[in-house]
Each structure stands twice: as structure tokens, then as C-alpha cells.
PDB file of C-alpha atoms in Angstrom:
ATOM      1  CA  MET A  15     -58.777  25.919  31.704  1.00  0.00           C
ATOM      2  CA  ASP A  16     -61.563  28.403  31.760  1.00  0.00           C
ATOM      3  CA  ILE A  17     -62.192  27.115  35.871  1.00  0.00           C
ATOM      4  CA  PHE A  18     -58.848  27.656  36.404  1.00  0.00           C
ATOM      5  CA  LEU A  19     -58.809  31.050  34.828  1.00  0.00           C
ATOM      6  CA  GLY A  20     -62.088  31.795  36.485  1.00  0.00           C
ATOM      7  CA  LYS A  21     -60.353  31.154  40.652  1.00  0.00           C
ATOM      8  CA  VAL A  22     -57.155  33.126  39.572  1.00  0.00           C
ATOM      9  CA  THR A  23     -59.617  36.133  38.448  1.00  0.00           C
ATOM     10  CA  GLN A  24     -61.733  35.766  41.895  1.00  0.00           C
ATOM     11  CA  GLN A  25     -58.007  35.516  43.655  1.00  0.00           C
ATOM     12  CA  ALA A  26     -56.748  38.610  42.037  1.00  0.00           C
ATOM     13  CA  MET A  27     -60.441  40.051  42.688  1.00  0.00           C
ATOM     14  CA  ASN A  28     -60.313  39.491  46.612  1.00  0.00           C
ATOM     15  CA  TYR A  29     -55.943  40.939  47.070  1.00  0.00           C
ATOM     16  CA  ALA A  30     -57.711  43.427  44.983  1.00  0.00           C
ATOM     17  CA  ILE A  31     -60.251  44.120  47.727  1.00  0.00           C
ATOM     18  CA  ARG A  32     -58.569  43.245  50.143  1.00  0.00           C
ATOM     19  CA  SER A  33     -55.122  45.805  49.598  1.00  0.00           C
ATOM     20  CA  GLY A  34     -57.802  48.433  48.069  1.00  0.00           C
ATOM     21  CA  ILE A  35     -59.237  47.626  52.373  1.00  0.00           C
ATOM     22  CA  THR A  36     -55.821  48.387  53.866  1.00  0.00           C
ATOM     23  CA  ILE A  37     -54.911  51.363  51.519  1.00  0.00           C
ATOM     24  CA  THR A  38     -58.598  52.702  52.577  1.00  0.00           C
ATOM     25  CA  ALA A  39     -58.113  52.303  56.965  1.00  0.00           C
ATOM     26  CA  SER A  40     -54.482  53.249  56.421  1.00  0.00           C
ATOM     27  CA  TYR A  41     -55.818  56.407  55.615  1.00  0.00           C
ATOM     28  CA  ALA A  42     -58.100  56.453  58.326  1.00  0.00           C
ATOM     29  CA  ILE A  43     -55.727  55.813  60.808  1.00  0.00           C
ATOM     30  CA  LYS A  44     -53.347  59.091  59.861  1.00  0.00           C
ATOM     31  CA  GLN A  45     -56.180  61.025  59.500  1.00  0.00           C
ATOM     32  CA  SER A  46     -57.045  60.738  62.931  1.00  0.00           C
ATOM     33  CA  THR A  47     -55.042  60.795  64.014  1.00  0.00           C
ATOM     34  CA  ARG A  48     -53.818  64.177  62.457  1.00  0.00           C
ATOM     35  CA  LEU A  49     -57.137  65.268  63.887  1.00  0.00           C
ATOM     36  CA  LEU A  50     -56.398  64.339  67.610  1.00  0.00           C
ATOM     37  CA  LYS A  51     -53.669  66.508  67.268  1.00  0.00           C
ATOM     38  CA  THR A  52     -56.469  69.782  67.072  1.00  0.00           C
ATOM     39  CA  VAL A  53     -58.479  68.014  69.756  1.00  0.00           C
ATOM     40  CA  GLU A  54     -58.353  68.901  73.645  1.00  0.00           C
ATOM     41  CA  GLY A  55     -60.091  67.189  76.653  1.00  0.00           C
ATOM     42  CA  THR A  56     -62.594  64.709  76.932  1.00  0.00           C
ATOM     43  CA  GLU A  57     -63.221  64.738  72.898  1.00  0.00           C
ATOM     44  CA  LYS A  58     -59.456  63.450  72.435  1.00  0.00           C
ATOM     45  CA  GLU A  59     -60.380  60.103  74.741  1.00  0.00           C
ATOM     46  CA  GLU A  60     -62.850  59.598  73.633  1.00  0.00           C
ATOM     47  CA  LEU A  61     -61.729  59.748  69.829  1.00  0.00           C
ATOM     48  CA  GLN A  62     -58.362  58.199  70.843  1.00  0.00           C
ATOM     49  CA  ASP A  63     -60.616  55.305  72.105  1.00  0.00           C
ATOM     50  CA  LEU A  64     -62.964  55.075  69.174  1.00  0.00           C
ATOM     51  CA  GLN A  65     -59.185  54.846  66.968  1.00  0.00           C
ATOM     52  CA  GLU A  66     -58.214  52.114  69.148  1.00  0.00           C
ATOM     53  CA  ARG A  67     -61.291  50.396  68.123  1.00  0.00           C
ATOM     54  CA  LEU A  68     -61.030  50.649  64.741  1.00  0.00           C
ATOM     55  CA  ASP A  69     -57.245  49.514  64.854  1.00  0.00           C
ATOM     56  CA  SER A  70     -58.311  46.628  66.588  1.00  0.00           C
ATOM     57  CA  LYS A  71     -60.788  46.046  63.708  1.00  0.00           C
ATOM     58  CA  ILE A  72     -58.322  46.581  61.015  1.00  0.00           C
ATOM     59  CA  LYS A  73     -56.337  44.107  62.457  1.00  0.00           C
ATOM     60  CA  VAL A  74     -58.933  41.426  62.839  1.00  0.00           C
ATOM     61  CA  SER A  75     -60.567  41.230  59.166  1.00  0.00           C
ATOM     62  CA  ALA A  76     -56.959  41.460  58.018  1.00  0.00           C
ATOM     63  CA  LEU A  77     -55.752  37.911  60.541  1.00  0.00           C
ATOM     64  CA  THR A  78     -58.934  35.981  59.096  1.00  0.00           C
ATOM     65  CA  GLY A  79     -58.477  37.733  55.717  1.00  0.00           C
ATOM     66  CA  GLN A  80     -62.477  39.095  55.406  1.00  0.00           C
ATOM     67  CA  ALA A  81     -63.341  42.470  53.096  1.00  0.00           C
TER      68      ALA A  81
END
């Protein structure tokens, strides 16, 4: 029973960590989108590229289940 409870606790912690990362990543994307609305020129293009890279890394982490 102790082993079972230990595994359930571990899975709950993993889920909480992934959820926290997802929430944080969503917040970062929203903030970068707001920033993009106020920037122009080459800086805007650079920020868009960085946002796309961040988004793709978030998707890869979500698919592989990495925290």
C-alpha cells in the first residue's frame, strides 16, 4: 500500500509540475503577443521568430511529457 501511495503521489507531483509549466508558458506567449503589438521593424520580426521558437519548444515538451 505504501508503494502504491508513493507512486500516486509521484504522479500527482508530475502532473502539478507539467500544469505549472503549461500555465507559465501560456502566460509567456500572451505577454510576448502583447509586446509584439507595440514593436515595429526588424525588432518585431526578431521577436516573432523568438516567439515561434518558444511555441515550438513548448509543443515538443508537451508532446514528450518532459517537465
